[in-house]
Amino acid sequence: KVTDIHFEVLRIDEISAPSRRLRIAVVNMVDTNGDARRYFFQGSAGGQTTFCMLAATFIQPHLSLPLLDGLVLLYNGKILPALDHINLAGILTPRLVEHVAKRAIHGTKG
């Protein structure tokens, strides 16, 4: 099934840090038909896997300097609702999704 899910980068904020400027993005997943919740965020394992894959795609944590230092992912303009016993709200950092990118690129569990 083809879905009508798309993503909007709402803003990228830069924060001065001692070593370099940090970049935090706010991205909105637009899902007017509810397809993401129905097909990709079902259950805690599916929801967490989808969430981490999306975050790894935007952050690119495998790069020596990731594209983003933090990501806030919204769902239809709101904080992602809690799924079962996992919390998908807050700022994701490269370290939190690095393992997903490594597994996808290298086919390892590391």
Short mmCIF file of C-alpha atoms in Angstrom, two decimals:
data_model
loop_
_atom_site.label_atom_id
_atom_site.label_comp_id
_atom_site.label_asym_id
_atom_site.label_seq_id
_atom_site.Cartn_x
_atom_site.Cartn_y
_atom_site.Cartn_z
CA LYS A 1 0.00 0.00 0.00
CA VAL A 2 1.23 3.46 -0.85
CA THR A 3 0.91 5.91 2.02
CA ASP A 4 0.61 9.67 2.11
CA ILE A 5 3.14 10.13 4.92
CA HIS A 6 5.63 12.95 4.47
CA PHE A 7 8.04 14.92 6.62
CA GLU A 8 8.43 18.66 7.14
CA VAL A 9 11.58 20.13 8.65
CA LEU A 10 10.04 22.86 10.80
CA ARG A 11 13.32 24.35 11.98
CA ILE A 12 16.94 23.69 12.78
CA ASP A 13 18.26 25.51 15.83
CA GLU A 14 21.95 26.06 16.39
CA ILE A 15 23.36 26.21 19.89
CA SER A 16 26.85 27.48 20.63
CA ALA A 17 29.03 25.00 22.48
CA PRO A 18 32.72 25.27 23.43
CA SER A 19 33.89 22.96 20.63
CA ARG A 20 31.39 23.76 17.85
CA ARG A 21 27.83 24.76 17.06
CA LEU A 22 25.26 22.05 17.82
CA ARG A 23 22.30 21.54 15.50
CA ILE A 24 18.87 20.47 16.81
CA ALA A 25 16.10 19.84 14.26
CA VAL A 26 12.35 19.76 14.75
CA VAL A 27 10.73 17.50 12.15
CA ASN A 28 7.01 16.92 11.74
CA MET A 29 5.73 13.62 10.37
CA VAL A 30 2.50 14.47 8.52
CA ASP A 31 0.19 11.46 8.49
CA THR A 32 -3.32 12.69 7.72
CA ASN A 33 -4.73 9.18 7.17
CA GLY A 34 -3.15 7.62 10.28
CA ASP A 35 -1.15 5.13 8.18
CA ALA A 36 2.03 5.47 10.25
CA ARG A 37 0.22 4.59 13.47
CA ARG A 38 -1.65 1.76 11.78
CA TYR A 39 1.24 0.15 9.88
CA PHE A 40 4.55 1.29 11.38
CA PHE A 41 3.93 2.15 15.03
CA GLN A 42 1.95 -0.94 16.05
CA GLY A 43 3.10 -2.32 19.40
CA SER A 44 6.12 -1.29 21.41
CA ALA A 45 8.72 -3.18 19.32
CA GLY A 46 7.39 -1.90 15.99
CA GLY A 47 7.01 1.61 17.31
CA GLN A 48 10.48 1.78 18.77
CA THR A 49 12.08 0.25 15.65
CA THR A 50 10.32 2.70 13.34
CA PHE A 51 11.16 5.62 15.62
CA CYS A 52 14.86 4.69 15.77
CA MET A 53 15.08 4.12 12.00
CA LEU A 54 13.55 7.53 11.31
CA ALA A 55 15.87 9.19 13.81
CA ALA A 56 18.94 7.46 12.37
CA THR A 57 17.92 8.56 8.88
CA PHE A 58 17.68 12.22 9.88
CA ILE A 59 20.64 12.30 12.31
CA GLN A 60 23.10 10.11 10.32
CA PRO A 61 24.94 9.07 13.53
CA HIS A 62 27.49 6.91 11.71
CA LEU A 63 29.21 9.98 10.24
CA SER A 64 32.24 11.33 12.09
CA LEU A 65 30.23 14.55 12.50
CA PRO A 66 26.51 13.62 12.42
CA LEU A 67 24.17 15.82 10.38
CA LEU A 68 22.26 16.65 13.56
CA ASP A 69 23.17 16.64 17.23
CA GLY A 70 19.55 16.30 18.25
CA LEU A 71 16.14 15.61 16.77
CA VAL A 72 12.62 16.27 17.99
CA LEU A 73 10.15 14.23 15.96
CA LEU A 74 6.54 15.38 15.95
CA TYR A 75 3.50 13.50 14.69
CA ASN A 76 0.95 15.72 12.94
CA GLY A 77 2.37 18.73 14.76
CA LYS A 78 2.27 17.19 18.25
CA ILE A 79 4.65 15.25 20.48
CA LEU A 80 4.44 11.57 19.60
CA PRO A 81 1.89 9.83 21.81
CA ALA A 82 3.13 7.16 24.22
CA LEU A 83 2.98 3.62 22.85
CA ASP A 84 2.41 0.83 25.34
CA HIS A 85 5.38 1.11 27.70
CA ILE A 86 7.80 3.18 25.57
CA ASN A 87 8.20 6.94 25.48
CA LEU A 88 8.98 8.42 22.07
CA ALA A 89 9.01 12.05 23.19
CA GLY A 90 12.01 14.28 23.77
CA ILE A 91 15.27 15.05 22.02
CA LEU A 92 17.00 12.15 20.32
CA THR A 93 20.78 12.25 20.14
CA PRO A 94 23.19 10.43 17.81
CA ARG A 95 24.32 8.11 20.60
CA LEU A 96 20.76 6.84 21.11
CA VAL A 97 20.38 5.64 17.51
CA GLU A 98 23.98 4.91 16.51
CA HIS A 99 23.46 1.15 16.89
CA VAL A 100 20.60 1.24 14.37
CA ALA A 101 22.77 2.90 11.72
CA LYS A 102 25.70 0.54 12.34
CA ARG A 103 23.49 -2.52 12.00
CA ALA A 104 21.94 -1.21 8.80
CA ILE A 105 25.27 -0.28 7.21
CA HIS A 106 27.48 -3.14 8.41
CA GLY A 107 24.94 -5.87 9.04
CA THR A 108 26.18 -6.30 12.62
CA LYS A 109 24.57 -6.13 16.03
CA GLY A 110 27.07 -3.52 17.26
#
